[in-house]
CSV table of C-alpha atoms in Angstrom, one decimal:
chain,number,residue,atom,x,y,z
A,194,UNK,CA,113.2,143.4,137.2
A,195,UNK,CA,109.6,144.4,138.7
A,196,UNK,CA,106.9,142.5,137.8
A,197,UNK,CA,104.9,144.8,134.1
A,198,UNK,CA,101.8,146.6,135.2
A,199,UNK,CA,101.1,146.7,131.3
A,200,UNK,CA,98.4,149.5,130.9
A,201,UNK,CA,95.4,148.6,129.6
A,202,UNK,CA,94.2,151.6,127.5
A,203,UNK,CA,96.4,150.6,124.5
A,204,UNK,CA,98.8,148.4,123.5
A,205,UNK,CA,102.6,149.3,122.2
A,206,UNK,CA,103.8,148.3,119.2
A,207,UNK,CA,107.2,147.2,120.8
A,208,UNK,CA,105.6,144.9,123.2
A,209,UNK,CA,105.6,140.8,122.6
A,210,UNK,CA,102.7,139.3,122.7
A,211,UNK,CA,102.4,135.6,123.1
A,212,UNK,CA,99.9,132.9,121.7
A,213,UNK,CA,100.2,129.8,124.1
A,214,UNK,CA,101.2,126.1,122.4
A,215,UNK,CA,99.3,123.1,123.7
A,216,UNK,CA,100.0,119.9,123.0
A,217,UNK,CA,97.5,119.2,120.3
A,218,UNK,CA,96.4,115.7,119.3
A,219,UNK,CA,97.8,113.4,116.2
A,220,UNK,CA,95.8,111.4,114.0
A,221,UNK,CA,95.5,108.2,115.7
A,222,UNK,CA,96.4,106.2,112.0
A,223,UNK,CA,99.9,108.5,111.9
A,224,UNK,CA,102.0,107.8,114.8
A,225,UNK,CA,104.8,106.4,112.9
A,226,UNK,CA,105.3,109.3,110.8
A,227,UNK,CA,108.3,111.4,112.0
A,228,UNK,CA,108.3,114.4,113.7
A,229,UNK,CA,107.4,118.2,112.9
A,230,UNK,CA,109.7,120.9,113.8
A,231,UNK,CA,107.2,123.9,112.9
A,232,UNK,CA,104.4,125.1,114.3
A,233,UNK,CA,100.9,123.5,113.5
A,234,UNK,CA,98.1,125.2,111.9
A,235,UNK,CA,96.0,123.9,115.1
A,236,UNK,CA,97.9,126.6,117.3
A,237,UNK,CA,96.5,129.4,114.7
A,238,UNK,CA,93.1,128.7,115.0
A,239,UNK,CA,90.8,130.4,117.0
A,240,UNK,CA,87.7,128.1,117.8
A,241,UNK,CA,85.3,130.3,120.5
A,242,UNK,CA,85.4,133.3,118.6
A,243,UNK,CA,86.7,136.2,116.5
A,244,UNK,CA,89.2,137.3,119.7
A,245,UNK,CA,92.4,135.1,118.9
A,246,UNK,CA,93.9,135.1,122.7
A,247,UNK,CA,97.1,135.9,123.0
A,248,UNK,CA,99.4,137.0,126.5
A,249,UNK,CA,101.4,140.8,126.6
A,250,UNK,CA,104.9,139.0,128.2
A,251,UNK,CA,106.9,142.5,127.8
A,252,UNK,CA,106.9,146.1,127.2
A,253,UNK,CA,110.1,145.8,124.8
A,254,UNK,CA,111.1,142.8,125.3
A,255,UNK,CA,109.7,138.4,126.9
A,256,UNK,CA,109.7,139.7,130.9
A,257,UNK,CA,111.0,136.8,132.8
A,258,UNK,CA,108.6,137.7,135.6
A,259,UNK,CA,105.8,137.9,133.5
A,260,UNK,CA,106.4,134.6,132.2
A,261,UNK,CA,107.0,133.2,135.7
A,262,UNK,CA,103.6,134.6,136.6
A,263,UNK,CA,101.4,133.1,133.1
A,264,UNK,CA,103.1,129.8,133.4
A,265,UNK,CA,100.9,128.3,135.9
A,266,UNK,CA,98.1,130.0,134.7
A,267,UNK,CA,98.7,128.8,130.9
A,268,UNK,CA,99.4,125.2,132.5
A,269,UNK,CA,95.6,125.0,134.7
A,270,UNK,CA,94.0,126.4,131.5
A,271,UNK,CA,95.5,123.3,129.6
A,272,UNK,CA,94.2,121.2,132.2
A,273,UNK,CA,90.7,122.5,131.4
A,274,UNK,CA,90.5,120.8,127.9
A,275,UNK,CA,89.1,117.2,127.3
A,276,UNK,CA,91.6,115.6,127.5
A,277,UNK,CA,94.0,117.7,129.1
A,278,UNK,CA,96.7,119.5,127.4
A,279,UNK,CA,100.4,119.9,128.4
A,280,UNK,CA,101.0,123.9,128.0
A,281,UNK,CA,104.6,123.9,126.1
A,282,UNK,CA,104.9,127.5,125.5
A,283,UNK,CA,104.3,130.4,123.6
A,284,UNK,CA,104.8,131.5,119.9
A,285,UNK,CA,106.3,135.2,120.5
A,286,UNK,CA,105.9,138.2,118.4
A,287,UNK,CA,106.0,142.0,118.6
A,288,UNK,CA,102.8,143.9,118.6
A,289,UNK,CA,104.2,146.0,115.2
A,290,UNK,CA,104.6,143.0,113.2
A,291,UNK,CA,100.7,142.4,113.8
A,292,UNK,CA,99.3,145.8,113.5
A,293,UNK,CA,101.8,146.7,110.3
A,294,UNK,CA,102.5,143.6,108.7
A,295,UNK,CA,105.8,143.2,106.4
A,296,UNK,CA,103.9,140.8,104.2
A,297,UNK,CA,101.6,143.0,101.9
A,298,UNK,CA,99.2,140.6,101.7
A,299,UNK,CA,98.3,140.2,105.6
A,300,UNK,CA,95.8,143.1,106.1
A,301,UNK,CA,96.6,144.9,109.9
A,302,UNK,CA,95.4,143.1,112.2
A,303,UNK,CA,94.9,145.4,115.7
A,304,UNK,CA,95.7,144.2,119.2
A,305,UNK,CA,93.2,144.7,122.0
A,306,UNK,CA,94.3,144.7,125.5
A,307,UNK,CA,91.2,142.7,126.9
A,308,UNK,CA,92.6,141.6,130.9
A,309,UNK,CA,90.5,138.8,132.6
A,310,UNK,CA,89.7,140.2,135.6
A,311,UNK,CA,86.3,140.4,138.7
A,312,UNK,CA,85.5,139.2,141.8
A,313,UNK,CA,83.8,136.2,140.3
A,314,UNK,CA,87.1,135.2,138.8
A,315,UNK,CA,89.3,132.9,140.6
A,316,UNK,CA,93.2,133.4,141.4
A,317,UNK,CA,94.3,131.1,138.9
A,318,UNK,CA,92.0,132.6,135.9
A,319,UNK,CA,92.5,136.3,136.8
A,320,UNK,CA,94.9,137.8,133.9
A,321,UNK,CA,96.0,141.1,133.8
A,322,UNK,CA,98.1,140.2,130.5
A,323,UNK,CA,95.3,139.0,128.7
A,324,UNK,CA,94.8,140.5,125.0
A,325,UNK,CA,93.0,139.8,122.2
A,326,UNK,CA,93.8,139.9,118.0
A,327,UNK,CA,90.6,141.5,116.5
A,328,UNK,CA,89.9,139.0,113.6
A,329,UNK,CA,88.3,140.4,110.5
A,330,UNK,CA,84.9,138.6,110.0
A,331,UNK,CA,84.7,138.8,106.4
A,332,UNK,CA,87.9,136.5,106.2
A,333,UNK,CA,88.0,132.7,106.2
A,334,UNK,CA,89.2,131.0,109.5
A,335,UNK,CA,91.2,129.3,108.1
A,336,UNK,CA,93.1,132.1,105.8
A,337,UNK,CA,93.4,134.2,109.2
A,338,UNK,CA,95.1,130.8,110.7
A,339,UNK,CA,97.5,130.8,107.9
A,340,UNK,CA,98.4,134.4,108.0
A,341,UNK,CA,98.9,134.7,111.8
A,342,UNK,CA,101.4,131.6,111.7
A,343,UNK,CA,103.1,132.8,109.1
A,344,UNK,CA,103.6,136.0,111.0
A,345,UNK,CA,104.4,134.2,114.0
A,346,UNK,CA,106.7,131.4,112.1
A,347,UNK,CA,108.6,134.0,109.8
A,348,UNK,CA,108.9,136.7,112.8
A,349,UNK,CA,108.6,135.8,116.0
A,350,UNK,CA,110.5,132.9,118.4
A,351,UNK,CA,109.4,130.6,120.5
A,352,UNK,CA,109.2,130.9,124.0
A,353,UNK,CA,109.7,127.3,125.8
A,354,UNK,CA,108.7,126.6,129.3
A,355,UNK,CA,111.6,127.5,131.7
A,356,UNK,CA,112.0,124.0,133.0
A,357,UNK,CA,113.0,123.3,129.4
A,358,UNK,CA,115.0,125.4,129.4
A,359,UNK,CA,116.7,124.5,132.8
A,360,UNK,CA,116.9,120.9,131.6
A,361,UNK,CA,119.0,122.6,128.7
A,362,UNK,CA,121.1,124.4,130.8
A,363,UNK,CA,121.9,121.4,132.7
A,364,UNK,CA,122.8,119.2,129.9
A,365,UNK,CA,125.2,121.9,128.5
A,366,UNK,CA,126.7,122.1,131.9
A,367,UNK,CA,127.2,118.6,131.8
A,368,UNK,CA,128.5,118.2,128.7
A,369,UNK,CA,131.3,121.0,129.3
A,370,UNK,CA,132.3,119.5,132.4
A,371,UNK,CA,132.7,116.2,130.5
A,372,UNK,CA,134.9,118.1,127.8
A,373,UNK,CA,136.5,119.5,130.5
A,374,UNK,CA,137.5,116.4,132.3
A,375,UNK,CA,138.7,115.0,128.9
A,376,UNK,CA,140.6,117.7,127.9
A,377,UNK,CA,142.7,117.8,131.3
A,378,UNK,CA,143.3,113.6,130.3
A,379,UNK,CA,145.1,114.3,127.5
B,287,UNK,CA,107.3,105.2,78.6
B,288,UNK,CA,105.7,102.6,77.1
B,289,UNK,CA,101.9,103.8,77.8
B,290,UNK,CA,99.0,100.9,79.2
B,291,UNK,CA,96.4,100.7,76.7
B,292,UNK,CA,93.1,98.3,77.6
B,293,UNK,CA,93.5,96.2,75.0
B,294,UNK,CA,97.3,95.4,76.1
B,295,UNK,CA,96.9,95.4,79.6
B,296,UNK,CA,93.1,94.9,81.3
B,297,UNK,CA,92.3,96.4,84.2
B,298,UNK,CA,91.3,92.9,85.9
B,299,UNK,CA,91.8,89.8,85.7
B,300,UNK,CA,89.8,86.5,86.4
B,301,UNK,CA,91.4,83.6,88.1
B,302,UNK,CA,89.0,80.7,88.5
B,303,UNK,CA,90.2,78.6,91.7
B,304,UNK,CA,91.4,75.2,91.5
B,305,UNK,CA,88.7,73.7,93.7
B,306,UNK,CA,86.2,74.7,91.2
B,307,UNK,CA,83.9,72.7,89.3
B,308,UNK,CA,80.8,73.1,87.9
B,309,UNK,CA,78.2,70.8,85.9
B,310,UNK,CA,79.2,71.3,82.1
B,311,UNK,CA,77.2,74.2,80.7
B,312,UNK,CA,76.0,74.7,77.1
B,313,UNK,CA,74.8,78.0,77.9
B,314,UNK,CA,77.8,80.6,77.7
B,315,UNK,CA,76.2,83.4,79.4
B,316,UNK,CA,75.8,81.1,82.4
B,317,UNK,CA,78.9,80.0,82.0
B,318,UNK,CA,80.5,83.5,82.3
B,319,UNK,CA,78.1,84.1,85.4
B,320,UNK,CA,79.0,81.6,86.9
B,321,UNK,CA,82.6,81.9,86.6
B,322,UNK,CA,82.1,85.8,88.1
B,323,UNK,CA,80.5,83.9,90.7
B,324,UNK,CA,83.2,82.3,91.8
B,325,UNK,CA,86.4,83.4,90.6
B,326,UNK,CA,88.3,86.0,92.1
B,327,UNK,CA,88.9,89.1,91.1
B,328,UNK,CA,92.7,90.5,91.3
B,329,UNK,CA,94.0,93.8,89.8
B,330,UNK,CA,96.4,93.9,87.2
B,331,UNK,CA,99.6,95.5,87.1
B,332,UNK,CA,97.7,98.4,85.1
B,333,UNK,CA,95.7,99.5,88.0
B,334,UNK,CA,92.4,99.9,88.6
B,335,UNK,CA,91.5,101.8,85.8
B,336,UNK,CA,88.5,101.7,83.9
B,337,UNK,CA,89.4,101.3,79.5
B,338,UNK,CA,88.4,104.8,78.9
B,339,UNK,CA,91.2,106.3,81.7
B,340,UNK,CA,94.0,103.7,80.8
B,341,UNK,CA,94.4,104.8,77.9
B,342,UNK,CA,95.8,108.7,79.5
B,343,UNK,CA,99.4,109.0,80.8
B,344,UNK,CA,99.2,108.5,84.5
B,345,UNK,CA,101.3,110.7,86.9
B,346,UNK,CA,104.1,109.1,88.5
B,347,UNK,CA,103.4,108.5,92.3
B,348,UNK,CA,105.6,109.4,94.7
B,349,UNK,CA,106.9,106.3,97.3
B,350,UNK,CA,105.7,107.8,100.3
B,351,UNK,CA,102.2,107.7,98.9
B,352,UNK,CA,100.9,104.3,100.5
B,353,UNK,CA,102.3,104.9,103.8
B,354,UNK,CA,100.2,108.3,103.4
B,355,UNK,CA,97.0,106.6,102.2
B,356,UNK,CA,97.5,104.3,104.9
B,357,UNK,CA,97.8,107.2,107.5
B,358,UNK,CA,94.7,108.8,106.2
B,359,UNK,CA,93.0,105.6,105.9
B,360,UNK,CA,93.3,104.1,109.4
B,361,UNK,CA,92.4,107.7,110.7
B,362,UNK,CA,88.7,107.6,110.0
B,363,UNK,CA,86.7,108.4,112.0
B,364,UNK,CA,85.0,105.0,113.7
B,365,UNK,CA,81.3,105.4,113.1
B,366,UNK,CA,79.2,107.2,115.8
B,367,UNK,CA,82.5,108.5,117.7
B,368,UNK,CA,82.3,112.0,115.7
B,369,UNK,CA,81.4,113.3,118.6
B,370,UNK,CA,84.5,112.9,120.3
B,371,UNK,CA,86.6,114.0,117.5
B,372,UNK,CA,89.2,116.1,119.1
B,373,UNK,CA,91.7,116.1,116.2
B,374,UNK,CA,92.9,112.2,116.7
B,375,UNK,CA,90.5,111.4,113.9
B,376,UNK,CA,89.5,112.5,110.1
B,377,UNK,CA,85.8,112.1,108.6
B,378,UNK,CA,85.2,109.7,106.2
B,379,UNK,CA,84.6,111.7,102.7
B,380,UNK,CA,87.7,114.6,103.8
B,381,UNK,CA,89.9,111.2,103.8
B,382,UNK,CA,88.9,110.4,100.6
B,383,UNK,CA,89.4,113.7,99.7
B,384,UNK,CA,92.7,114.1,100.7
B,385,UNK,CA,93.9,110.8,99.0
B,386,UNK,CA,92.3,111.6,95.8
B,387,UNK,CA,94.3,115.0,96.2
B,388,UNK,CA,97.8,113.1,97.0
B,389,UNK,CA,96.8,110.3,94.7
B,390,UNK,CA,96.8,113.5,91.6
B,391,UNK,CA,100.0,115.2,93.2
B,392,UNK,CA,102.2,113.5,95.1
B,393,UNK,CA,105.3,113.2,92.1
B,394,UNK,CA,105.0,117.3,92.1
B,395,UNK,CA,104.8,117.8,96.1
B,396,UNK,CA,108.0,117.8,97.9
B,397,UNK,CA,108.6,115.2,100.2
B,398,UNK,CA,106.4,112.9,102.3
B,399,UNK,CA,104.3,115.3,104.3
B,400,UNK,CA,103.2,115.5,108.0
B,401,UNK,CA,99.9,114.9,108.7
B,402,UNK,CA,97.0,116.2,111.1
B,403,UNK,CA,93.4,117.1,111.7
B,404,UNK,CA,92.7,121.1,111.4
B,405,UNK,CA,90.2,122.1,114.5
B,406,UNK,CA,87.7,122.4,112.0
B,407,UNK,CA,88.4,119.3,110.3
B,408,UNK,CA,89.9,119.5,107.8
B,409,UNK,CA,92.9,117.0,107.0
B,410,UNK,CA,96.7,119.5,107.0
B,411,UNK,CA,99.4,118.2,105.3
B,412,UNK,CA,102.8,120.0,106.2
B,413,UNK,CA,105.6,120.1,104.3
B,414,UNK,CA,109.6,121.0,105.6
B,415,UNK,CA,111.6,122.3,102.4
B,416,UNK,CA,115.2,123.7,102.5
B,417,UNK,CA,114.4,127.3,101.7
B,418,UNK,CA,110.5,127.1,102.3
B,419,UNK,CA,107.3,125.6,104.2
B,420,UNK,CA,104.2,124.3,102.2
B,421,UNK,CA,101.1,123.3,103.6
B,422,UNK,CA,97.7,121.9,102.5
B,423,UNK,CA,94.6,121.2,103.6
B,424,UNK,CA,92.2,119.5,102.2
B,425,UNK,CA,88.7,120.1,102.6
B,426,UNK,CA,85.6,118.1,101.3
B,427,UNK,CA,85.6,120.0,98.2
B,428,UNK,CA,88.3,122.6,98.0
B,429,UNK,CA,92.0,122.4,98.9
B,430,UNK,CA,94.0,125.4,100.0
B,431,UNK,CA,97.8,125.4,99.0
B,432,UNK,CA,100.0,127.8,100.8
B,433,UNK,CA,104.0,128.2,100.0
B,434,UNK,CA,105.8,130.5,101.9
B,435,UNK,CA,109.2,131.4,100.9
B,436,UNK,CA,111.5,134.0,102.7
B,437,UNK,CA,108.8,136.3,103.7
B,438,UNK,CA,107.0,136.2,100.4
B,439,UNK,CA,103.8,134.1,100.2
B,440,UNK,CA,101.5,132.6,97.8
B,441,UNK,CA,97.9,131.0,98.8
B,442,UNK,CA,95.9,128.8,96.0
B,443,UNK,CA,92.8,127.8,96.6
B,444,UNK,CA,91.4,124.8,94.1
B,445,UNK,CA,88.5,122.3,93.5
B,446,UNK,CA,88.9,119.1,94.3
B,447,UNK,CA,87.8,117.8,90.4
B,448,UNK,CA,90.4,115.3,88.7
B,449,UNK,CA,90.1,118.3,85.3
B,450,UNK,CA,91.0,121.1,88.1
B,451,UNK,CA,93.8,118.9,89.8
B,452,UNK,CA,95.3,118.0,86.3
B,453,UNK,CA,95.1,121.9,85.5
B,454,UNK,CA,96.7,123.1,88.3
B,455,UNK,CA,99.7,120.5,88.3
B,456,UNK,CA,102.0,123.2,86.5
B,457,UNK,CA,101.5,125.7,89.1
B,458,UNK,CA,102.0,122.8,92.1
B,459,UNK,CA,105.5,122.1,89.9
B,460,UNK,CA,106.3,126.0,90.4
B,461,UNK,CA,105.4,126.6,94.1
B,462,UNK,CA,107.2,123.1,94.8
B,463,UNK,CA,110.4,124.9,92.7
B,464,UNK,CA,109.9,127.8,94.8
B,465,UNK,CA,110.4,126.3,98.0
B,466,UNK,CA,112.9,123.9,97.5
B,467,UNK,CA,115.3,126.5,95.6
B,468,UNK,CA,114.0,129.6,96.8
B,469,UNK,CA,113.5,130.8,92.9
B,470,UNK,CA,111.1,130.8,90.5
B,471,UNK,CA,110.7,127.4,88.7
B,472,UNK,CA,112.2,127.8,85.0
B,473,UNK,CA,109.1,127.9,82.6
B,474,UNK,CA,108.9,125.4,79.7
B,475,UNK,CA,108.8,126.5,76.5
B,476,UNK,CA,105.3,126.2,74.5
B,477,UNK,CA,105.6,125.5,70.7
């Protein structure tokens, strides 16, 4: 599969878009509360501006390539915060489900493809799969935050770093061969 | 339910400490100063409730409510570190907020929820429910609730009064319904 040239005069409403998850920090009185499965509000809201970021990782469908490409990118801009952030991800979605949402009440929200690109820019920063969710400005942030994960949460997937993924593939493989081994015991 | 009334149960309680003596008094409004002056003061099993509120039926809290009060609690912000609030911390009055809102709620919400700072603040409190998700957060003077249930949603916004909060319990009891059974909460009938 060759690497997307997406072009940047308009987005498709088939393509995925994908908003990046950071590890986000947990109330320091809380750490003995279990787990959450779901994705926070924290991933939702868009703090520099009224562009929510988001990366175009396929024309129809998550490009592998694509990813391999934004993966070190998405890691060195969590490296960037104070204190760093692991990068675990993205929250994937099609471009339709943004600009014609299935919930009435989620008014359309249009994508923007917006690369990050110049000669001042350095390797690492340059992206060509850079796009932007216009955000309305006479809505609350923090309605907007709820809206998008809902979108993103009711859906989209999840997109987990490949060496996740690797590590899963590995376990499976060596749980089969275990099952394997047992089966040809008995 | 038998219900606390002041007269039957007080609010506090003195107990004057063993240790104690004092010169014999003729006086009895010294007297009762100086017993305040040295006793301690313990709650009673009636809470700390002033006569007036005793005497309205209390909601029933739910058990996960200290171990929430004590989340919040020990997440305030320590004074002049606001500056480096990156989400690890909650201000002082949203805190207080947030447990008066739990403290109102917590028998109608449902489950124990998970707890974090919003970027902007605010204190998020996620609930997991079988057919559902509900969140809340909790600003310093409004909360936003938001149940979302098989692509439908609903999004209450409220004050953070104690007459709001005791107004908008029905509709917390429907929206908790909602996402645990994926329907409508039966209405009660009205005579």
């Amino acid at each position: 599969m060759p690497l997307w040239n997406p072009p940047t005069d308009r987005v498709s409403p088939d393509e995925r878009v994908g908003r990046r998850l950071f590890d986000e920090p947990m109330l320091v009185g809380a750490r003995d509360q279990r787990s959450y499965a779901g994705l926070l509000l924290r991933h939702f809201e868009e703090t520099r501006d009224d562009k929510f970021s988001v990366d175009r990782l396929g024309a129809t469908g998550v490009n592998r390539k694509v990813v391999a490409y934004l993966r070190p990118r998405a890691s060195a801009a969590g490296e960037k915060h104070r204190p760093p952030k692991a990068f675990n991800g993205w929250a994937v979605l099609t471009v339709r489900k943004l600009t014609a949402p299935p919930t009435p009440e989620i008014s359309q929200l249009p994508v923007v493809a917006s690369p990050i690109d110049g000669e001042d820019i350095v390797e690492i920063d340059r992206n060509p799969y850079h796009a932007h969710i216009v955000l309305p400005r006479d809505i609350k942030r923090l309605h907007l935050a709820l809206c998008l994960r809902h979108l993103f949460t009711t859906y989209g997937t999840v997109q987990k770093r490949e060496e996740d993924r690797q590590n899963l593939h590995r376990t499976l493989g060596k749980v089969w061969s275990w099952l394997a081994k047992l089966a040809r015991k008995k | 339910m038998p219900i606390a009334t002041a007269e039957a149960a007080p609010p506090i309680r003195y107990v004057i400490p063993a240790t104690y003596w004092g010169p014999p008094e003729v006086d009895v409004a010294t007297i009762l100063r100086q017993i305040q002056m040295w006793a301690t003061i313990s709650p009673m099993p009636s809470g700390n409730c002033t006569g007036e509120s005793i005497r309205l039926p209390r909601p029933m809290v739910a058990g996960w409510l200290p171990a929430i009060e004590l989340r919040i609690r020990g997440s305030i912000v320590p004074d002049g570190r606001d500056s480096e609030n990156d989400g690890r911390w909650v201000a002082h009055d949203i805190a207080e907020a947030a447990v008066a809102f739990f403290e109102a709620t917590s028998d109608l919400l449902p489950g124990e929820p998970f707890i974090y700072s919003s970027h902007s603040g605010d204190l998020v409190g996620e609930f997991e429910v079988g057919h559902g998700s509900m969140t809340i957060i909790v600003s310093r003077n409004f909360a936003i609730v938001f149940a979302a249930v098989e692509g439908t949603w609903t999004e209450e916004t409220i004050s953070l009064d104690a007459a709001t909060l005791d107004g908008f319990r029905p509709e917390l009891q429907r929206l908790t319904e909602k996402v645990r059974t994926g329907r409508h909460a039966a209405l009660e009938s009205t005579n």
